[in-house]
Amino acid sequence: MSESTATGDLVGLHPRLVVEGADAALEFYTAAFGGEVVERYTDGDGRVVHSMVVAGPVRFAVKDAGDGDPAPTDGGIPVIMSLDVSDADAVAARMRAGGATTIFELADHGYGAYGGRLRDPFGHQWMLSQPIEELTAEQTQARLDAMS
């Protein structure tokens, strides 16, 4: 099996930390790890729905609790694995065949990505994300604003 066949549709992986107070968390993480916030998007209420921190070779996302994602202080899942893929439908089908269940159906989210969320048979949540349109940060935020 060639390397590309072995990995199939996988493009990248990063954790998504769910917190109460994402902006304070971003300040902490950037100072503690010498990182930089390279993406930050909010909903109509100003809550951070996605941000990306890069610190050296490491990258991870941070978001405010909500929309079914409680922070760990609420007994929720503290980390969601965000898997970047080239074919979200194929990866989701393989996951379901192995016993995963759908939390959020795969769909075009309107902000340049197609994907959804599944729970593996062991309780971990996996957000699948397939880029379908290249947008600037401003275009992404404008679309999120329009959806609120």
Tab-separated table of N, CA and C in Angstrom:
chain	number	residue	atom	x	y	z
A	1	MET	N	0.850	-1.174	0.000
A	1	MET	CA	0.000	0.000	0.000
A	1	MET	C	0.893	1.232	0.000
A	2	SER	N	0.669	2.162	-0.896
A	2	SER	CA	1.468	3.380	-0.928
A	2	SER	C	1.101	4.268	0.250
A	3	GLU	N	1.987	5.228	0.539
A	3	GLU	CA	1.739	6.121	1.672
A	3	GLU	C	0.445	6.900	1.492
A	4	SER	N	0.176	7.400	0.278
A	4	SER	CA	-1.050	8.168	0.064
A	4	SER	C	-2.286	7.292	0.203
A	5	THR	N	-2.175	6.017	-0.185
A	5	THR	CA	-3.304	5.113	-0.025
A	5	THR	C	-3.516	4.775	1.446
A	6	ALA	N	-2.413	4.645	2.189
A	6	ALA	CA	-2.515	4.288	3.602
A	6	ALA	C	-3.218	5.374	4.395
A	7	THR	N	-2.923	6.637	4.105
A	7	THR	CA	-3.552	7.715	4.853
A	7	THR	C	-4.861	8.148	4.239
A	8	GLY	N	-5.095	7.791	2.987
A	8	GLY	CA	-6.358	8.103	2.335
A	8	GLY	C	-6.638	9.580	2.274
A	9	ASP	N	-7.710	9.978	2.941
A	9	ASP	CA	-8.230	11.326	2.816
A	9	ASP	C	-7.746	12.272	3.904
A	10	LEU	N	-6.859	11.851	4.777
A	10	LEU	CA	-6.433	12.677	5.896
A	10	LEU	C	-5.461	13.752	5.445
A	11	VAL	N	-5.692	14.977	5.921
A	11	VAL	CA	-4.859	16.102	5.534
A	11	VAL	C	-4.162	16.720	6.742
A	12	GLY	N	-4.822	16.777	7.892
A	12	GLY	CA	-4.229	17.364	9.093
A	12	GLY	C	-5.093	17.078	10.303
A	13	LEU	N	-4.512	17.255	11.488
A	13	LEU	CA	-5.220	16.994	12.732
A	13	LEU	C	-4.796	18.020	13.769
A	14	HIS	N	-5.750	18.567	14.496
A	14	HIS	CA	-5.429	19.453	15.609
A	14	HIS	C	-6.519	19.375	16.670
A	15	PRO	N	-6.154	19.564	17.936
A	15	PRO	CA	-7.173	19.582	18.986
A	15	PRO	C	-7.913	20.911	18.999
A	16	ARG	N	-9.191	20.867	19.437
A	16	ARG	CA	-10.006	22.069	19.648
A	16	ARG	C	-10.324	22.109	21.133
A	17	LEU	N	-9.801	23.101	21.831
A	17	LEU	CA	-10.029	23.246	23.259
A	17	LEU	C	-11.288	24.069	23.482
A	18	VAL	N	-12.233	23.515	24.237
A	18	VAL	CA	-13.487	24.203	24.549
A	18	VAL	C	-13.332	24.816	25.940
A	19	VAL	N	-13.546	26.121	26.036
A	19	VAL	CA	-13.317	26.835	27.296
A	19	VAL	C	-14.429	27.833	27.576
A	20	GLU	N	-14.521	28.264	28.811
A	20	GLU	CA	-15.321	29.432	29.172
A	20	GLU	C	-14.361	30.603	29.120
A	21	GLY	N	-14.603	31.563	28.234
A	21	GLY	CA	-13.719	32.723	28.133
A	21	GLY	C	-12.582	32.514	27.159
A	22	ALA	N	-12.917	32.307	25.902
A	22	ALA	CA	-11.897	32.001	24.891
A	22	ALA	C	-10.866	33.118	24.746
A	23	ASP	N	-11.282	34.371	24.815
A	23	ASP	CA	-10.305	35.447	24.639
A	23	ASP	C	-9.261	35.442	25.751
A	24	ALA	N	-9.686	35.193	26.987
A	24	ALA	CA	-8.723	35.090	28.091
A	24	ALA	C	-7.813	33.886	27.889
A	25	ALA	N	-8.389	32.772	27.413
A	25	ALA	CA	-7.590	31.576	27.148
A	25	ALA	C	-6.568	31.850	26.049
A	26	LEU	N	-6.979	32.575	25.013
A	26	LEU	CA	-6.047	32.900	23.932
A	26	LEU	C	-4.887	33.742	24.449
A	27	GLU	N	-5.177	34.698	25.319
A	27	GLU	CA	-4.103	35.509	25.926
A	27	GLU	C	-3.145	34.614	26.711
A	28	PHE	N	-3.721	33.703	27.498
A	28	PHE	CA	-2.889	32.793	28.290
A	28	PHE	C	-2.020	31.923	27.397
A	29	TYR	N	-2.626	31.245	26.414
A	29	TYR	CA	-1.885	30.306	25.580
A	29	TYR	C	-0.795	31.000	24.763
A	30	THR	N	-1.098	32.178	24.229
A	30	THR	CA	-0.071	32.861	23.429
A	30	THR	C	1.096	33.299	24.305
A	31	ALA	N	0.808	33.773	25.515
A	31	ALA	CA	1.883	34.176	26.419
A	31	ALA	C	2.654	32.960	26.935
A	32	ALA	N	1.935	31.926	27.336
A	32	ALA	CA	2.577	30.748	27.923
A	32	ALA	C	3.421	29.978	26.912
A	33	PHE	N	2.961	29.901	25.674
A	33	PHE	CA	3.639	29.085	24.676
A	33	PHE	C	4.379	29.905	23.624
A	34	GLY	N	4.365	31.249	23.762
A	34	GLY	CA	5.019	32.089	22.769
A	34	GLY	C	4.341	31.984	21.418
A	35	GLY	N	3.022	31.805	21.451
A	35	GLY	CA	2.268	31.597	20.216
A	35	GLY	C	1.644	32.853	19.668
A	36	GLU	N	0.918	32.663	18.592
A	36	GLU	CA	0.229	33.758	17.903
A	36	GLU	C	-1.147	33.262	17.466
A	37	VAL	N	-2.148	34.115	17.642
A	37	VAL	CA	-3.486	33.797	17.148
A	37	VAL	C	-3.494	34.147	15.663
A	38	VAL	N	-3.692	33.133	14.810
A	38	VAL	CA	-3.663	33.369	13.366
A	38	VAL	C	-5.060	33.362	12.752
A	39	GLU	N	-6.056	32.884	13.503
A	39	GLU	CA	-7.454	32.927	13.070
A	39	GLU	C	-8.306	33.174	14.308
A	40	ARG	N	-9.370	33.970	14.148
A	40	ARG	CA	-10.320	34.181	15.237
A	40	ARG	C	-11.645	34.622	14.628
A	41	TYR	N	-12.703	33.809	14.864
A	41	TYR	CA	-14.028	34.101	14.322
A	41	TYR	C	-15.046	34.046	15.453
A	42	THR	N	-16.045	34.917	15.356
A	42	THR	CA	-17.061	35.007	16.399
A	42	THR	C	-18.455	34.844	15.823
A	43	ASP	N	-19.404	34.552	16.714
A	43	ASP	CA	-20.807	34.511	16.304
A	43	ASP	C	-21.429	35.884	16.555
A	44	GLY	N	-22.733	35.997	16.357
A	44	GLY	CA	-23.432	37.268	16.521
A	44	GLY	C	-23.389	37.819	17.933
A	45	ASP	N	-23.153	36.943	18.918
A	45	ASP	CA	-23.063	37.374	20.313
A	45	ASP	C	-21.633	37.693	20.729
A	46	GLY	N	-20.704	37.585	19.802
A	46	GLY	CA	-19.311	37.868	20.109
A	46	GLY	C	-18.533	36.694	20.690
A	47	ARG	N	-19.188	35.534	20.807
A	47	ARG	CA	-18.495	34.350	21.309
A	47	ARG	C	-17.547	33.822	20.237
A	48	VAL	N	-16.382	33.372	20.646
A	48	VAL	CA	-15.410	32.806	19.714
A	48	VAL	C	-15.898	31.416	19.308
A	49	VAL	N	-16.182	31.254	18.016
A	49	VAL	CA	-16.616	29.957	17.499
A	49	VAL	C	-15.445	29.164	16.926
A	50	HIS	N	-14.361	29.858	16.628
A	50	HIS	CA	-13.140	29.194	16.163
A	50	HIS	C	-11.995	30.182	16.250
A	51	SER	N	-10.877	29.708	16.743
A	51	SER	CA	-9.624	30.454	16.667
A	51	SER	C	-8.511	29.429	16.531
A	52	MET	N	-7.395	29.858	15.986
A	52	MET	CA	-6.261	28.954	15.809
A	52	MET	C	-5.020	29.621	16.382
A	53	VAL	N	-4.323	28.891	17.238
A	53	VAL	CA	-3.071	29.352	17.823
A	53	VAL	C	-1.948	28.551	17.186
A	54	VAL	N	-0.888	29.258	16.787
A	54	VAL	CA	0.304	28.609	16.269
A	54	VAL	C	1.457	28.988	17.185
A	55	ALA	N	2.149	27.973	17.674
A	55	ALA	CA	3.318	28.176	18.528
A	55	ALA	C	4.402	27.234	18.027
A	56	GLY	N	5.360	27.777	17.299
A	56	GLY	CA	6.375	26.930	16.682
A	56	GLY	C	5.698	25.980	15.713
A	57	PRO	N	5.994	24.682	15.792
A	57	PRO	CA	5.384	23.717	14.876
A	57	PRO	C	4.006	23.238	15.333
A	58	VAL	N	3.541	23.724	16.478
A	58	VAL	CA	2.288	23.251	17.063
A	58	VAL	C	1.146	24.194	16.698
A	59	ARG	N	-0.033	23.607	16.424
A	59	ARG	CA	-1.221	24.421	16.210
A	59	ARG	C	-2.390	23.755	16.915
A	60	PHE	N	-3.243	24.595	17.498
A	60	PHE	CA	-4.443	24.093	18.149
A	60	PHE	C	-5.504	25.172	18.126
A	61	ALA	N	-6.752	24.725	18.171
A	61	ALA	CA	-7.885	25.650	18.121
A	61	ALA	C	-8.445	25.853	19.522
A	62	VAL	N	-9.087	27.004	19.711
A	62	VAL	CA	-9.754	27.344	20.965
A	62	VAL	C	-11.109	27.927	20.609
A	63	LYS	N	-12.150	27.524	21.352
A	63	LYS	CA	-13.477	28.093	21.131
A	63	LYS	C	-14.189	28.236	22.457
A	64	ASP	N	-15.138	29.182	22.491
A	64	ASP	CA	-15.993	29.342	23.658
A	64	ASP	C	-16.962	28.175	23.757
A	65	ALA	N	-17.320	27.831	24.977
A	65	ALA	CA	-18.325	26.798	25.203
A	65	ALA	C	-19.651	27.255	24.603
A	66	GLY	N	-20.467	26.285	24.228
A	66	GLY	CA	-21.781	26.576	23.658
A	66	GLY	C	-22.036	25.710	22.456
A	67	ASP	N	-23.258	25.777	21.947
A	67	ASP	CA	-23.633	24.990	20.763
A	67	ASP	C	-23.376	23.497	20.979
A	68	GLY	N	-23.689	23.008	22.169
A	68	GLY	CA	-23.508	21.599	22.466
A	68	GLY	C	-22.112	21.227	22.917
A	69	ASP	N	-21.233	22.205	23.063
A	69	ASP	CA	-19.859	21.962	23.503
A	69	ASP	C	-19.629	22.613	24.862
A	70	PRO	N	-19.906	21.906	25.961
A	70	PRO	CA	-19.641	22.491	27.273
A	70	PRO	C	-18.152	22.478	27.588
A	71	ALA	N	-17.725	23.457	28.369
A	71	ALA	CA	-16.334	23.485	28.837
A	71	ALA	C	-16.141	22.380	29.868
A	72	PRO	N	-14.913	21.969	30.110
A	72	PRO	CA	-14.681	20.885	31.057
A	72	PRO	C	-15.234	21.166	32.459
A	73	THR	N	-15.322	22.436	32.841
A	73	THR	CA	-15.850	22.759	34.169
A	73	THR	C	-17.318	22.372	34.289
A	74	ASP	N	-17.994	22.204	33.140
A	74	ASP	CA	-19.393	21.796	33.133
A	74	ASP	C	-19.532	20.289	32.929
A	75	GLY	N	-18.442	19.575	33.056
A	75	GLY	CA	-18.486	18.134	32.848
A	75	GLY	C	-18.464	17.746	31.389
A	76	GLY	N	-18.134	18.681	30.529
A	76	GLY	CA	-18.153	18.408	29.097
A	76	GLY	C	-16.867	17.806	28.594
A	77	ILE	N	-16.828	17.594	27.306
A	77	ILE	CA	-15.642	17.059	26.649
A	77	ILE	C	-14.663	18.209	26.457
A	78	PRO	N	-13.491	18.145	27.069
A	78	PRO	CA	-12.574	19.278	27.010
A	78	PRO	C	-11.868	19.453	25.672
A	79	VAL	N	-11.793	18.388	24.859
A	79	VAL	CA	-11.073	18.465	23.590
A	79	VAL	C	-11.888	17.785	22.505
A	80	ILE	N	-12.006	18.442	21.366
A	80	ILE	CA	-12.613	17.860	20.173
A	80	ILE	C	-11.488	17.727	19.156
A	81	MET	N	-11.342	16.565	18.573
A	81	MET	CA	-10.316	16.382	17.560
A	81	MET	C	-10.866	16.900	16.233
A	82	SER	N	-10.153	17.825	15.616
A	82	SER	CA	-10.568	18.397	14.346
A	82	SER	C	-9.684	17.817	13.253
A	83	LEU	N	-10.294	17.007	12.398
A	83	LEU	CA	-9.564	16.278	11.376
A	83	LEU	C	-9.827	16.910	10.006
A	84	ASP	N	-8.775	17.441	9.402
A	84	ASP	CA	-8.865	18.012	8.066
A	84	ASP	C	-8.731	16.876	7.060
A	85	VAL	N	-9.659	16.817	6.128
A	85	VAL	CA	-9.701	15.718	5.176
A	85	VAL	C	-9.935	16.225	3.759
A	86	SER	N	-9.635	15.371	2.791
A	86	SER	CA	-9.907	15.731	1.402
A	86	SER	C	-11.258	15.199	0.948
A	87	ASP	N	-11.831	14.240	1.670
A	87	ASP	CA	-13.127	13.666	1.310
A	87	ASP	C	-13.879	13.306	2.593
A	88	ALA	N	-14.625	14.254	3.121
A	88	ALA	CA	-15.319	14.068	4.401
A	88	ALA	C	-16.337	12.934	4.340
A	89	ASP	N	-17.020	12.782	3.217
A	89	ASP	CA	-18.017	11.713	3.092
A	89	ASP	C	-17.358	10.337	3.216
A	90	ALA	N	-16.210	10.154	2.575
A	90	ALA	CA	-15.521	8.860	2.621
A	90	ALA	C	-15.027	8.559	4.032
A	91	VAL	N	-14.452	9.551	4.699
A	91	VAL	CA	-13.955	9.328	6.061
A	91	VAL	C	-15.118	9.046	7.002
A	92	ALA	N	-16.198	9.799	6.878
A	92	ALA	CA	-17.376	9.580	7.732
A	92	ALA	C	-17.952	8.181	7.505
A	93	ALA	N	-17.989	7.738	6.254
A	93	ALA	CA	-18.521	6.407	5.954
A	93	ALA	C	-17.668	5.327	6.613
A	94	ARG	N	-16.346	5.484	6.552
A	94	ARG	CA	-15.462	4.512	7.199
A	94	ARG	C	-15.644	4.544	8.716
A	95	MET	N	-15.811	5.740	9.269
A	95	MET	CA	-16.012	5.843	10.717
A	95	MET	C	-17.322	5.179	11.128
A	96	ARG	N	-18.391	5.454	10.383
A	96	ARG	CA	-19.693	4.846	10.695
A	96	ARG	C	-19.634	3.327	10.560
A	97	ALA	N	-18.917	2.850	9.548
A	97	ALA	CA	-18.783	1.405	9.364
A	97	ALA	C	-18.092	0.761	10.561
A	98	GLY	N	-17.251	1.519	11.242
A	98	GLY	CA	-16.557	1.016	12.417
A	98	GLY	C	-17.291	1.253	13.717
A	99	GLY	N	-18.497	1.833	13.635
A	99	GLY	CA	-19.298	2.012	14.845
A	99	GLY	C	-19.464	3.433	15.329
A	100	ALA	N	-18.938	4.413	14.601
A	100	ALA	CA	-19.115	5.813	15.002
A	100	ALA	C	-20.561	6.245	14.771
A	101	THR	N	-20.999	7.221	15.548
A	101	THR	CA	-22.344	7.775	15.397
A	101	THR	C	-22.247	9.251	15.047
A	102	THR	N	-23.259	9.737	14.354
A	102	THR	CA	-23.271	11.126	13.914
A	102	THR	C	-23.794	12.035	15.016
A	103	ILE	N	-23.071	13.107	15.276
A	103	ILE	CA	-23.519	14.153	16.196
A	103	ILE	C	-24.111	15.292	15.378
A	104	PHE	N	-23.341	15.786	14.401
A	104	PHE	CA	-23.806	16.806	13.467
A	104	PHE	C	-23.598	16.263	12.065
A	105	GLU	N	-24.660	16.218	11.264
A	105	GLU	CA	-24.587	15.711	9.898
A	105	GLU	C	-23.575	16.500	9.070
A	106	LEU	N	-22.963	15.831	8.110
A	106	LEU	CA	-22.066	16.512	7.194
A	106	LEU	C	-22.876	17.449	6.315
A	107	ALA	N	-22.368	18.653	6.136
A	107	ALA	CA	-23.069	19.670	5.350
A	107	ALA	C	-22.089	20.757	4.928
A	108	ASP	N	-22.512	21.543	3.949
A	108	ASP	CA	-21.797	22.756	3.562
A	108	ASP	C	-22.176	23.801	4.602
A	109	HIS	N	-21.200	24.281	5.338
A	109	HIS	CA	-21.481	25.209	6.432
A	109	HIS	C	-21.545	26.666	5.992
A	110	GLY	N	-21.280	26.923	4.720
A	110	GLY	CA	-21.417	28.284	4.221
A	110	GLY	C	-20.203	29.160	4.444
A	111	TYR	N	-19.216	28.680	5.172
A	111	TYR	CA	-18.021	29.486	5.412
A	111	TYR	C	-16.778	28.833	4.819
A	112	GLY	N	-16.989	28.095	3.730
A	112	GLY	CA	-15.865	27.544	2.991
A	112	GLY	C	-15.486	26.126	3.341
A	113	ALA	N	-16.255	25.483	4.237
A	113	ALA	CA	-15.927	24.116	4.635
A	113	ALA	C	-17.170	23.232	4.595
A	114	TYR	N	-16.937	21.972	4.288
A	114	TYR	CA	-17.960	20.939	4.309
A	114	TYR	C	-17.542	19.938	5.376
A	115	GLY	N	-18.451	19.570	6.229
A	115	GLY	CA	-18.081	18.593	7.244
A	115	GLY	C	-19.156	18.414	8.284
A	116	GLY	N	-18.816	17.710	9.330
A	116	GLY	CA	-19.733	17.429	10.422
A	116	GLY	C	-18.957	16.861	11.589
A	117	ARG	N	-19.697	16.266	12.537
A	117	ARG	CA	-19.042	15.721	13.727
A	117	ARG	C	-19.580	14.336	14.040
A	118	LEU	N	-18.655	13.443	14.381
A	118	LEU	CA	-19.014	12.074	14.750
A	118	LEU	C	-18.394	11.729	16.102
A	119	ARG	N	-19.028	10.768	16.787
A	119	ARG	CA	-18.494	10.242	18.040
A	119	ARG	C	-18.010	8.825	17.753
A	120	ASP	N	-16.742	8.561	18.083
A	120	ASP	CA	-16.222	7.218	17.843
A	120	ASP	C	-16.770	6.256	18.900
A	121	PRO	N	-16.596	4.964	18.713
A	121	PRO	CA	-17.163	3.991	19.653
A	121	PRO	C	-16.603	4.108	21.073
A	122	PHE	N	-15.565	4.923	21.254
A	122	PHE	CA	-14.921	5.070	22.550
A	122	PHE	C	-15.284	6.385	23.230
A	123	GLY	N	-16.188	7.163	22.591
A	123	GLY	CA	-16.686	8.398	23.182
A	123	GLY	C	-16.016	9.674	22.729
A	124	HIS	N	-14.960	9.583	21.922
A	124	HIS	CA	-14.277	10.793	21.463
A	124	HIS	C	-14.999	11.409	20.267
A	125	GLN	N	-15.021	12.742	20.251
A	125	GLN	CA	-15.669	13.456	19.156
A	125	GLN	C	-14.638	13.882	18.122
A	126	TRP	N	-15.020	13.697	16.842
A	126	TRP	CA	-14.158	14.035	15.712
A	126	TRP	C	-14.911	14.975	14.784
A	127	MET	N	-14.390	16.171	14.606
A	127	MET	CA	-14.951	17.125	13.658
A	127	MET	C	-14.219	16.927	12.336
A	128	LEU	N	-14.949	16.559	11.290
A	128	LEU	CA	-14.369	16.400	9.959
A	128	LEU	C	-14.564	17.698	9.199
A	129	SER	N	-13.515	18.166	8.548
A	129	SER	CA	-13.598	19.424	7.808
A	129	SER	C	-12.879	19.286	6.477
A	130	GLN	N	-13.639	19.541	5.413
A	130	GLN	CA	-13.113	19.477	4.048
A	130	GLN	C	-13.255	20.851	3.426
A	131	PRO	N	-12.153	21.490	3.035
A	131	PRO	CA	-12.273	22.799	2.402
A	131	PRO	C	-12.963	22.679	1.041
A	132	ILE	N	-13.932	23.577	0.796
A	132	ILE	CA	-14.611	23.562	-0.499
A	132	ILE	C	-14.532	24.922	-1.184
A	133	GLU	N	-14.068	25.910	-0.428
A	133	GLU	CA	-13.953	27.253	-0.991
A	133	GLU	C	-12.874	27.990	-0.217
A	134	GLU	N	-11.995	28.683	-0.898
A	134	GLU	CA	-10.945	29.437	-0.233
A	134	GLU	C	-11.446	30.857	0.025
A	135	LEU	N	-11.540	31.207	1.296
A	135	LEU	CA	-12.030	32.522	1.701
A	135	LEU	C	-10.976	33.246	2.512
A	136	THR	N	-11.018	34.568	2.488
A	136	THR	CA	-10.165	35.349	3.380
A	136	THR	C	-10.778	35.317	4.770
A	137	ALA	N	-10.016	35.727	5.756
A	137	ALA	CA	-10.536	35.796	7.124
A	137	ALA	C	-11.749	36.727	7.190
A	138	GLU	N	-11.699	37.826	6.471
A	138	GLU	CA	-12.809	38.785	6.469
A	138	GLU	C	-14.066	38.177	5.850
A	139	GLN	N	-13.907	37.433	4.761
A	139	GLN	CA	-15.053	36.782	4.126
A	139	GLN	C	-15.663	35.726	5.046
A	140	THR	N	-14.816	34.961	5.713
A	140	THR	CA	-15.308	33.947	6.648
A	140	THR	C	-16.111	34.593	7.756
A	141	GLN	N	-15.568	35.649	8.375
A	141	GLN	CA	-16.277	36.324	9.461
A	141	GLN	C	-17.575	36.931	8.956
A	142	ALA	N	-17.589	37.518	7.766
A	142	ALA	CA	-18.816	38.111	7.210
A	142	ALA	C	-19.884	37.044	7.023
A	143	ARG	N	-19.487	35.864	6.579
A	143	ARG	CA	-20.473	34.786	6.409
A	143	ARG	C	-21.001	34.300	7.750
A	144	LEU	N	-20.122	34.194	8.746
A	144	LEU	CA	-20.575	33.795	10.086
A	144	LEU	C	-21.527	34.846	10.643
A	145	ASP	N	-21.227	36.127	10.424
A	145	ASP	CA	-22.119	37.202	10.878
A	145	ASP	C	-23.488	37.078	10.216
A	146	ALA	N	-23.504	36.790	8.926
A	146	ALA	CA	-24.760	36.677	8.185
A	146	ALA	C	-25.581	35.473	8.648
A	147	MET	N	-24.900	34.440	9.152
A	147	MET	CA	-25.604	33.238	9.616
A	147	MET	C	-26.203	33.431	11.008
A	148	SER	N	-25.719	34.404	11.762
A	148	SER	CA	-26.191	34.612	13.147
A	148	SER	C	-27.556	35.236	13.172
